[in-house]
Short mmCIF file of C-alpha atoms in Angstrom, two decimals:
data_model
loop_
_atom_site.label_atom_id
_atom_site.label_comp_id
_atom_site.label_asym_id
_atom_site.label_seq_id
_atom_site.Cartn_x
_atom_site.Cartn_y
_atom_site.Cartn_z
CA MET Z 1 48.28 -2.87 15.50
CA ALA Z 2 47.48 0.39 13.67
CA THR Z 3 45.74 3.11 15.60
CA LEU Z 4 42.58 4.33 13.96
CA SER Z 5 42.09 8.07 13.96
CA TYR Z 6 39.29 10.21 12.75
CA THR Z 7 38.06 13.76 12.82
CA ALA Z 8 34.82 15.14 14.13
CA ASP Z 9 33.74 15.53 10.49
CA ASP Z 10 34.44 11.83 9.91
CA ALA Z 11 32.26 10.92 12.94
CA TYR Z 12 29.49 13.12 11.56
CA LEU Z 13 29.80 11.51 8.13
CA VAL Z 14 29.69 8.01 9.57
CA GLY Z 15 26.42 9.02 11.27
CA ILE Z 16 25.01 10.22 7.98
CA LEU Z 17 26.15 7.10 6.14
CA ASP Z 18 24.80 4.84 8.91
CA GLY Z 19 21.45 6.58 9.20
CA GLU Z 20 20.67 7.63 5.63
CA GLY Z 21 23.16 5.74 3.49
CA THR Z 22 22.97 2.67 1.27
CA VAL Z 23 25.86 0.33 0.57
CA GLY Z 24 25.28 -1.73 -2.53
CA VAL Z 25 26.99 -4.54 -4.40
CA TYR Z 26 25.12 -5.18 -7.62
CA HIS Z 27 25.97 -7.89 -10.14
CA TYR Z 28 24.78 -7.71 -13.73
CA GLU Z 29 25.27 -10.35 -16.35
CA SER Z 30 24.55 -10.59 -20.05
CA PRO Z 31 25.82 -12.92 -22.74
CA LYS Z 32 28.61 -10.43 -23.54
CA GLU Z 33 29.58 -9.07 -20.15
CA SER Z 34 29.48 -9.59 -16.46
CA LYS Z 35 30.02 -6.72 -14.09
CA THR Z 36 29.84 -5.97 -10.43
CA ILE Z 37 29.23 -2.43 -9.20
CA VAL Z 38 29.94 -1.31 -5.65
CA SER Z 39 28.24 1.89 -4.52
CA VAL Z 40 27.72 4.08 -1.51
CA ALA Z 41 24.77 6.51 -1.73
CA VAL Z 42 22.77 8.86 0.44
CA GLN Z 43 19.44 10.53 -0.33
CA MET Z 44 18.10 13.37 1.77
CA CYS Z 45 16.34 16.73 1.65
CA GLU Z 46 19.22 18.69 3.21
CA ARG Z 47 21.99 19.36 0.71
CA GLY Z 48 24.65 20.38 3.26
CA PRO Z 49 25.53 16.84 4.45
CA LEU Z 50 25.71 15.69 0.82
CA GLU Z 51 28.21 18.50 0.05
CA LYS Z 52 30.30 17.36 3.05
CA LEU Z 53 30.26 13.81 1.66
CA ARG Z 54 31.31 15.01 -1.79
CA THR Z 55 34.08 17.16 -0.29
CA ARG Z 56 35.45 14.28 1.75
CA PHE Z 57 35.08 11.35 -0.68
CA GLY Z 58 34.29 12.76 -4.11
CA GLY Z 59 31.33 11.38 -6.01
CA THR Z 60 28.40 13.18 -7.51
CA ILE Z 61 25.30 14.96 -6.22
CA GLY Z 62 22.22 14.55 -8.39
CA ALA Z 63 19.83 17.44 -9.08
CA PRO Z 64 17.02 17.72 -6.49
CA ARG Z 65 13.92 15.75 -7.44
CA ARG Z 66 10.42 15.57 -6.07
CA HIS Z 67 9.60 12.85 -3.59
CA SER Z 68 7.97 9.71 -4.98
CA ASP Z 69 4.58 10.95 -3.86
CA PRO Z 70 4.05 13.98 -6.14
CA PHE Z 71 0.55 14.59 -4.68
CA ASN Z 72 1.82 15.33 -1.18
CA GLU Z 73 2.91 18.96 -1.10
CA ARG Z 74 4.61 18.53 2.29
CA HIS Z 75 7.38 16.41 0.80
CA ARG Z 76 10.40 18.52 -0.01
CA PRO Z 77 12.64 17.72 -2.99
CA ILE Z 78 15.44 15.22 -2.27
CA SER Z 79 18.99 15.17 -3.58
CA SER Z 80 21.31 12.21 -3.70
CA TRP Z 81 25.04 11.67 -3.41
CA LYS Z 82 26.67 8.64 -4.90
CA ILE Z 83 30.14 7.17 -5.33
CA VAL Z 84 30.97 3.95 -7.09
CA ASN Z 85 33.59 1.21 -7.31
CA GLU Z 86 37.17 2.01 -6.28
CA LYS Z 87 36.29 5.63 -5.53
CA ALA Z 88 33.96 4.36 -2.81
CA ARG Z 89 36.78 2.61 -0.92
CA PRO Z 90 37.52 5.46 1.57
CA ALA Z 91 33.84 5.78 2.56
CA LEU Z 92 33.55 1.98 2.91
CA GLU Z 93 36.75 1.85 5.04
CA LEU Z 94 35.32 4.61 7.29
CA LEU Z 95 32.08 2.60 7.74
CA ARG Z 96 34.05 -0.60 8.33
CA ASP Z 97 36.10 1.02 11.05
CA PHE Z 98 33.46 3.10 12.85
CA SER Z 99 29.92 1.92 12.08
CA PHE Z 100 27.92 0.08 14.73
CA THR Z 101 25.13 -1.06 12.44
CA THR Z 102 24.80 -3.59 9.64
CA LYS Z 103 26.54 -0.99 7.45
CA ARG Z 104 29.80 -2.40 8.92
CA GLN Z 105 29.01 -5.82 7.54
CA GLN Z 106 27.89 -4.34 4.21
CA ALA Z 107 31.10 -2.29 3.98
CA ASN Z 108 33.21 -5.41 4.64
CA LEU Z 109 31.41 -7.29 1.86
CA ALA Z 110 31.65 -4.33 -0.54
CA LEU Z 111 35.40 -4.06 0.14
CA GLU Z 112 35.78 -7.73 -0.67
CA ALA Z 113 33.85 -7.19 -3.94
CA LEU Z 114 36.25 -4.34 -4.81
CA THR Z 115 39.12 -6.81 -4.46
CA TYR Z 116 37.54 -9.09 -7.10
CA ILE Z 117 36.83 -6.13 -9.40
CA ALA Z 118 40.47 -5.01 -9.08
CA ARG Z 119 41.81 -8.47 -9.86
CA ALA Z 120 39.69 -8.75 -13.05
CA ARG Z 121 40.70 -5.25 -14.11
CA GLU Z 122 44.38 -6.12 -13.60
CA ARG Z 123 44.01 -9.33 -15.62
CA CYS Z 124 42.47 -7.29 -18.45
CA ARG Z 125 45.28 -4.80 -18.31
CA THR Z 126 48.02 -7.44 -18.38
CA LYS Z 127 46.34 -9.24 -21.27
CA GLY Z 128 45.84 -6.00 -23.19
CA LEU Z 129 42.06 -6.43 -23.19
CA HIS Z 130 39.57 -3.56 -23.18
CA PRO Z 131 37.67 -3.38 -19.82
CA SER Z 132 34.44 -4.33 -21.63
CA LYS Z 133 36.05 -7.77 -22.24
CA ARG Z 134 36.50 -8.38 -18.48
CA LYS Z 135 34.06 -11.34 -18.51
CA LEU Z 136 36.63 -13.23 -20.55
CA THR Z 137 39.08 -13.01 -17.62
CA LEU Z 138 36.65 -14.03 -14.85
CA PHE Z 139 37.16 -17.42 -13.22
CA PRO Z 140 33.95 -19.36 -12.54
CA GLU Z 141 34.52 -19.35 -8.79
CA GLU Z 142 35.17 -15.63 -8.90
CA LEU Z 143 31.89 -15.06 -10.72
CA LEU Z 144 30.08 -17.14 -8.09
CA GLN Z 145 31.76 -15.18 -5.31
CA ARG Z 146 30.72 -11.83 -6.82
CA LYS Z 147 27.12 -13.03 -7.02
CA ALA Z 148 27.29 -14.34 -3.44
CA LEU Z 149 28.57 -10.98 -2.22
CA ALA Z 150 25.78 -9.05 -4.01
CA ASN Z 151 23.24 -11.45 -2.45
CA ALA Z 152 24.77 -11.14 1.01
CA VAL Z 153 24.61 -7.34 0.99
CA ALA Z 154 20.99 -7.48 -0.23
CA ALA Z 155 20.12 -9.96 2.53
CA LEU Z 156 21.68 -7.65 5.15
CA LYS Z 157 19.53 -4.80 3.86
CA ARG Z 158 16.41 -6.95 4.36
CA VAL Z 159 17.58 -7.96 7.85
CA SER Z 160 18.39 -4.41 8.92
CA ASP Z 161 15.00 -3.23 7.66
CA ASN Z 162 13.47 -5.72 10.09
CA GLY Z 163 15.69 -4.61 12.94
CA LEU Z 164 17.14 -8.09 13.40
CA ALA Z 165 20.79 -7.71 12.46
CA HIS Z 166 23.58 -8.25 14.93
CA ILE Z 167 27.15 -7.00 14.67
CA HIS Z 168 29.90 -9.51 15.48
#
């Protein structure tokens, strides 16, 4: 069995991701394409933790923007950090290994979704298809599984918002 190791910075980042982060699996479909996007994002007023996330995992930090209530002067501008798809794997693995919230379950589901994305990408590559033609390589059961993963992550978000989730 492998020994998990982490740094104090990793512990800090897990706390930020647990408390302020969002793990998402989003599935989009049109007549021409079907895609699943996995993301890890954090929004907050303090830019320092976002810089630490970008240094550790990569990703992008968006320009600060005003809070959704522009009439409340007390709200400070918020910035957001985001990383998507395969680049999100290290952050998801850290959450999977060290989170004690529903983020652990969300990370596991997101990592599973990344496996399906990688399989479809590899089939495109071996068939010489452009990535935009990925839908042509999806198996029906794989498409259903991607949708189920996106729905399961969304359901966990609703459960954790109600404070009812349990970690197994």
